[in-house]
């Protein structure tokens, strides 16, 4: 008798695969995007070096340019103003430094002491949507 007669003919092998999905922190994404903007470096080289697709890198670059990468959700209070009067329970804002009219129904007023980088991201976001 052969020794292999006692072993089952079919063996089930378990394969554990974690998949290709990886998680990148916002800091890592920003670092890779900044690396892709260096002189003499192609986008394909950077993507290959970090084992990501070029389309993923293009998406990160677009989001970074528009202030959507690395910044958590930011909410702004929006009030509808009719006839130049506002609700009574809303305190008057400080003296504005900058007021921008973006059309007949849209006006952005940036108060003194407001973070100008955040204002720039807001205005860039409004420009992308229009």
Coordinates of N, CA and C in Angstrom, one line a residue:
X1 N 0.8 -1.2 0.0 CA 0.0 0.0 0.0 C 0.9 1.2 0.0
X2 N 0.3 2.2 -0.7 CA 1.0 3.5 -0.7 C 0.7 4.3 0.5
X3 N 1.6 5.2 0.9 CA 1.3 6.0 2.1 C 0.3 7.2 1.8
X4 N 0.1 7.5 0.6 CA -0.8 8.6 0.3 C -2.2 8.2 0.2
X5 N -2.5 6.9 0.3 CA -3.9 6.5 0.3 C -4.7 7.0 1.4
X6 N -4.1 7.3 2.6 CA -4.8 7.7 3.7 C -5.1 9.3 3.7
X7 N -4.5 10.0 2.8 CA -4.7 11.4 2.8 C -5.9 11.7 1.8
X8 N -6.7 12.7 2.1 CA -7.8 13.1 1.3 C -7.3 13.5 -0.1
X9 N -8.1 13.2 -1.1 CA -7.7 13.6 -2.5 C -7.9 15.1 -2.8
X10 N -8.8 15.7 -2.1 CA -9.0 17.1 -2.3 C -8.7 17.8 -1.1
X11 N -7.8 18.8 -1.2 CA -7.4 19.7 -0.1 C -7.9 21.1 -0.3
X12 N -8.4 21.7 0.7 CA -8.9 23.1 0.6 C -7.8 24.0 1.1
X13 N -7.3 24.9 0.3 CA -6.3 25.8 0.7 C -7.0 27.1 1.0
X14 N -6.7 27.7 2.1 CA -7.3 29.0 2.4 C -6.3 30.1 2.0
X15 N -6.8 31.0 1.3 CA -6.0 32.1 0.9 C -6.6 33.4 1.5
X16 N -5.8 34.1 2.2 CA -6.2 35.4 2.8 C -5.6 36.5 2.0
X17 N -6.4 37.3 1.4 CA -5.9 38.4 0.6 C -6.6 39.7 1.2
X18 N -5.7 40.7 1.6 CA -6.3 41.9 2.1 C -6.7 42.9 1.0
X19 N -6.5 42.5 -0.2 CA -6.9 43.4 -1.3 C -5.9 44.5 -1.6
X20 N -6.2 45.3 -2.6 CA -5.3 46.4 -3.0 C -5.6 47.7 -2.4
X21 N -6.8 47.8 -1.7 CA -7.2 49.1 -1.2 C -6.3 49.5 0.0
X22 N -5.8 50.7 -0.1 CA -4.9 51.2 0.9 C -5.5 52.5 1.4
X23 N -5.1 52.9 2.6 CA -5.6 54.2 3.2 C -4.4 55.1 3.2
X24 N -4.6 56.3 2.7 CA -3.5 57.3 2.8 C -4.0 58.4 3.7
X25 N -3.2 58.9 4.6 CA -3.5 60.0 5.4 C -3.5 61.3 4.5
X26 N -4.2 62.3 5.0 CA -4.2 63.6 4.2 C -2.8 64.1 4.1
X27 N -2.0 64.0 5.2 CA -0.6 64.5 5.1 C 0.2 63.7 4.1
X28 N 0.0 62.4 3.9 CA 0.8 61.7 2.9 C 0.3 62.1 1.5
X29 N -1.0 62.3 1.3 CA -1.5 62.8 0.0 C -0.9 64.1 -0.3
X30 N -0.9 65.0 0.6 CA -0.3 66.4 0.3 C 1.2 66.3 0.0
X31 N 1.9 65.4 0.7 CA 3.3 65.3 0.4 C 3.6 64.7 -1.0
X32 N 2.7 63.7 -1.4 CA 2.9 63.1 -2.7 C 2.5 64.2 -3.8
X33 N 1.5 64.9 -3.5 CA 1.0 66.0 -4.5 C 2.1 67.0 -4.6
X34 N 2.7 67.5 -3.5 CA 3.8 68.4 -3.6 C 5.0 67.9 -4.3
X35 N 5.3 66.6 -4.1 CA 6.4 65.9 -4.9 C 6.1 65.9 -6.4
X36 N 4.8 65.8 -6.8 CA 4.5 65.8 -8.2 C 4.7 67.2 -8.9
X37 N 4.8 68.2 -8.1 CA 4.9 69.5 -8.6 C 6.4 70.0 -8.8
X38 N 7.3 69.1 -8.3 CA 8.8 69.4 -8.4 C 9.2 69.5 -9.8
X39 N 10.2 70.3 -10.1 CA 10.8 70.4 -11.4 C 11.5 69.1 -11.9
X40 N 11.3 68.8 -13.1 CA 12.0 67.6 -13.7 C 11.4 66.3 -13.3
X41 N 10.2 66.3 -12.7 CA 9.6 65.0 -12.3 C 8.3 64.9 -13.0
X42 N 8.0 63.8 -13.6 CA 6.7 63.6 -14.3 C 5.7 63.0 -13.3
X43 N 4.5 63.2 -13.7 CA 3.4 62.7 -12.8 C 3.4 61.2 -12.8
X44 N 3.7 60.6 -14.0 CA 3.8 59.1 -14.0 C 4.9 58.5 -13.1
X45 N 6.0 59.2 -13.1 CA 7.1 58.7 -12.2 C 6.7 58.7 -10.7
X46 N 6.1 59.8 -10.3 CA 5.6 60.0 -8.9 C 4.6 58.9 -8.6
X47 N 3.6 58.7 -9.5 CA 2.6 57.7 -9.3 C 3.2 56.3 -9.2
X48 N 4.1 56.0 -10.1 CA 4.8 54.7 -10.0 C 5.6 54.5 -8.7
X49 N 6.3 55.5 -8.3 CA 7.1 55.5 -7.1 C 6.3 55.1 -5.9
X50 N 5.0 55.7 -5.8 CA 4.2 55.5 -4.7 C 3.1 54.4 -4.9
X51 N 3.2 53.7 -6.1 CA 2.3 52.6 -6.4 C 0.9 53.0 -6.4
X52 N 0.6 54.2 -7.0 CA -0.8 54.6 -7.2 C -1.0 54.9 -8.7
X53 N -2.3 55.0 -9.1 CA -2.6 55.3 -10.5 C -2.4 56.8 -10.8
X54 N -2.1 57.1 -12.0 CA -2.0 58.5 -12.4 C -3.3 59.2 -12.2
X55 N -4.5 58.6 -12.5 CA -5.8 59.2 -12.3 C -6.0 59.5 -10.8
X56 N -5.5 58.7 -9.9 CA -5.6 59.0 -8.5 C -4.8 60.2 -8.1
X57 N -3.6 60.3 -8.7 CA -2.8 61.5 -8.4 C -3.4 62.7 -9.0
X58 N -4.0 62.6 -10.2 CA -4.6 63.8 -10.8 C -5.8 64.3 -9.9
X59 N -6.5 63.3 -9.3 CA -7.6 63.6 -8.4 C -7.1 64.3 -7.2
X60 N -6.1 63.8 -6.6 CA -5.5 64.4 -5.4 C -5.0 65.8 -5.7
X61 N -4.4 66.0 -6.8 CA -3.9 67.4 -7.2 C -5.0 68.3 -7.4
X62 N -6.1 67.9 -8.0 CA -7.3 68.8 -8.2 C -7.9 69.1 -6.8
X63 N -8.0 68.2 -6.0 CA -8.6 68.4 -4.6 C -7.7 69.3 -3.8
X64 N -6.4 69.2 -3.9 CA -5.4 70.0 -3.2 C -5.5 71.4 -3.7
X65 N -5.6 71.6 -5.1 CA -5.6 72.9 -5.6 C -6.9 73.7 -5.2
X66 N -8.0 73.0 -5.0 CA -9.2 73.6 -4.6 C -9.4 73.6 -3.1
X67 N -8.4 73.3 -2.3 CA -8.5 73.3 -0.9 C -9.4 72.3 -0.2
X68 N -9.6 71.2 -1.0 CA -10.4 70.1 -0.5 C -9.6 68.9 0.1
X69 N -8.3 69.0 0.0 CA -7.5 67.9 0.5 C -6.8 68.4 1.7
X70 N -6.8 67.7 2.8 CA -6.2 68.0 4.0 C -7.0 68.9 4.9
X71 N -8.1 69.4 4.4 CA -9.0 70.2 5.3 C -10.2 69.4 5.6
X72 N -10.6 69.3 6.8 CA -11.8 68.6 7.2 C -13.0 69.4 6.7
X73 N -14.2 68.9 7.0 CA -15.4 69.7 6.6 C -15.5 71.0 7.4
X74 N -15.7 72.0 6.6 CA -15.8 73.3 7.2 C -17.2 73.9 6.9
X75 N -17.9 74.4 7.9 CA -19.2 74.8 7.7 C -19.3 76.3 7.9
X76 N -20.0 77.0 7.1 CA -20.1 78.4 7.2 C -21.6 78.7 7.4
X77 N -21.9 79.7 8.2 CA -23.3 80.1 8.5 C -23.7 81.0 7.3
X78 N -24.8 80.5 6.7 CA -25.4 81.3 5.6 C -26.8 81.8 6.0
X79 N -27.0 83.1 5.8 CA -28.3 83.7 6.1 C -28.9 84.3 4.8
X80 N -30.1 84.1 4.7 CA -30.8 84.7 3.5 C -31.2 86.1 4.0
X81 N -30.8 87.1 3.3 CA -31.1 88.5 3.6 C -32.0 89.1 2.6
X82 N -33.2 89.6 3.0 CA -34.1 90.2 2.1 C -34.2 91.6 2.4
X83 N -34.2 92.4 1.4 CA -34.3 93.9 1.5 C -33.3 94.5 2.5
X84 N -32.1 93.9 2.6 CA -31.1 94.5 3.4 C -31.3 94.4 4.9
X85 N -32.3 93.7 5.3 CA -32.4 93.5 6.8 C -32.2 92.0 7.1
X86 N -31.7 91.8 8.3 CA -31.4 90.4 8.8 C -32.2 90.1 10.0
X87 N -32.2 88.8 10.4 CA -32.9 88.5 11.6 C -32.5 89.2 12.8
X88 N -33.4 89.4 13.8 CA -33.1 90.2 15.0 C -32.1 89.5 15.9
X89 N -32.1 88.2 15.9 CA -31.3 87.4 16.9 C -29.8 87.3 16.5
X90 N -29.5 87.7 15.3 CA -28.1 87.6 14.8 C -27.4 88.9 15.1
X91 N -26.3 88.8 15.8 CA -25.5 90.0 16.1 C -24.9 90.6 14.9
X92 N -24.7 91.8 14.9 CA -24.0 92.5 13.7 C -22.6 92.1 13.6
X93 N -22.1 91.7 12.5 CA -20.7 91.3 12.4 C -19.8 92.5 12.6
X94 N -18.5 92.3 12.9 CA -17.6 93.4 13.0 C -17.4 94.1 11.7
X95 N -16.8 95.2 11.8 CA -16.6 96.1 10.6 C -15.9 95.2 9.5
X96 N -16.5 95.1 8.3 CA -15.9 94.3 7.3 C -14.7 94.9 6.7
X97 N -13.7 94.0 6.4 CA -12.5 94.4 5.7 C -12.7 94.4 4.2
X98 N -13.5 93.4 3.8 CA -13.7 93.2 2.4 C -15.1 92.7 2.1
X99 N -15.7 93.3 1.1 CA -17.0 92.8 0.6 C -16.9 92.6 -0.9
X100 N -17.4 91.4 -1.3 CA -17.3 91.1 -2.7 C -18.7 90.7 -3.2
X101 N -19.1 91.5 -4.2 CA -20.4 91.2 -4.9 C -20.1 90.2 -6.0
X102 N -20.8 89.1 -6.0 CA -20.6 88.1 -7.0 C -21.9 88.0 -7.9
X103 N -22.7 88.9 -7.9 CA -23.9 88.9 -8.7 C -25.0 89.6 -7.9
X104 N -26.2 89.6 -8.5 CA -27.3 90.3 -7.8 C -27.8 89.6 -6.6
X105 N -27.5 88.3 -6.4 CA -28.1 87.6 -5.3 C -27.0 87.0 -4.4
X106 N -25.7 87.3 -4.6 CA -24.6 86.7 -3.8 C -23.6 87.8 -3.5
X107 N -23.4 87.9 -2.2 CA -22.4 88.9 -1.7 C -21.6 88.2 -0.5
X108 N -20.3 88.3 -0.6 CA -19.4 87.7 0.4 C -18.8 88.9 1.2
X109 N -19.0 88.9 2.5 CA -18.4 89.9 3.4 C -17.4 89.2 4.3
X110 N -16.2 89.6 4.3 CA -15.1 89.0 5.1 C -14.8 89.9 6.3
X111 N -15.2 89.6 7.5 CA -15.0 90.5 8.6 C -13.5 90.6 9.0
X112 N -13.2 91.6 9.8 CA -11.8 91.8 10.3 C -11.5 90.6 11.2
X113 N -10.3 90.2 11.2 CA -9.8 89.1 12.0 C -10.1 87.7 11.4
X114 N -10.7 87.6 10.3 CA -11.0 86.4 9.7 C -9.8 85.8 9.0
X115 N -9.6 84.5 9.0 CA -8.5 83.9 8.4 C -8.5 84.0 6.9
X116 N -7.6 84.8 6.3 CA -7.6 85.1 4.9 C -7.3 83.9 4.0
X117 N -6.6 82.9 4.5 CA -6.4 81.7 3.8 C -7.7 80.9 3.6
X118 N -8.5 80.9 4.7 CA -9.8 80.2 4.6 C -10.7 81.0 3.7
X119 N -10.6 82.3 3.7 CA -11.4 83.1 2.7 C -11.0 82.8 1.3
X120 N -9.7 82.7 1.1 CA -9.3 82.3 -0.3 C -9.8 81.0 -0.7
X121 N -9.8 80.0 0.2 CA -10.3 78.7 -0.1 C -11.8 78.7 -0.4
X122 N -12.5 79.6 0.3 CA -14.0 79.7 0.1 C -14.2 80.3 -1.3
X123 N -13.5 81.4 -1.6 CA -13.7 82.1 -2.9 C -13.3 81.1 -4.0
X124 N -12.2 80.4 -3.9 CA -11.8 79.4 -4.9 C -12.9 78.4 -5.1
X125 N -13.5 77.9 -4.0 CA -14.7 77.0 -4.1 C -15.8 77.6 -4.8
X126 N -16.1 78.8 -4.6 CA -17.2 79.5 -5.3 C -16.9 79.6 -6.7
X127 N -15.7 79.9 -7.1 CA -15.3 80.1 -8.5 C -15.4 78.7 -9.2
X128 N -15.1 77.6 -8.5 CA -15.1 76.3 -9.2 C -16.6 75.9 -9.5
X129 N -17.5 76.3 -8.6 CA -18.9 75.9 -8.7 C -19.6 76.7 -9.8
X130 N -19.1 77.9 -10.1 CA -19.8 78.8 -11.0 C -19.4 78.5 -12.5

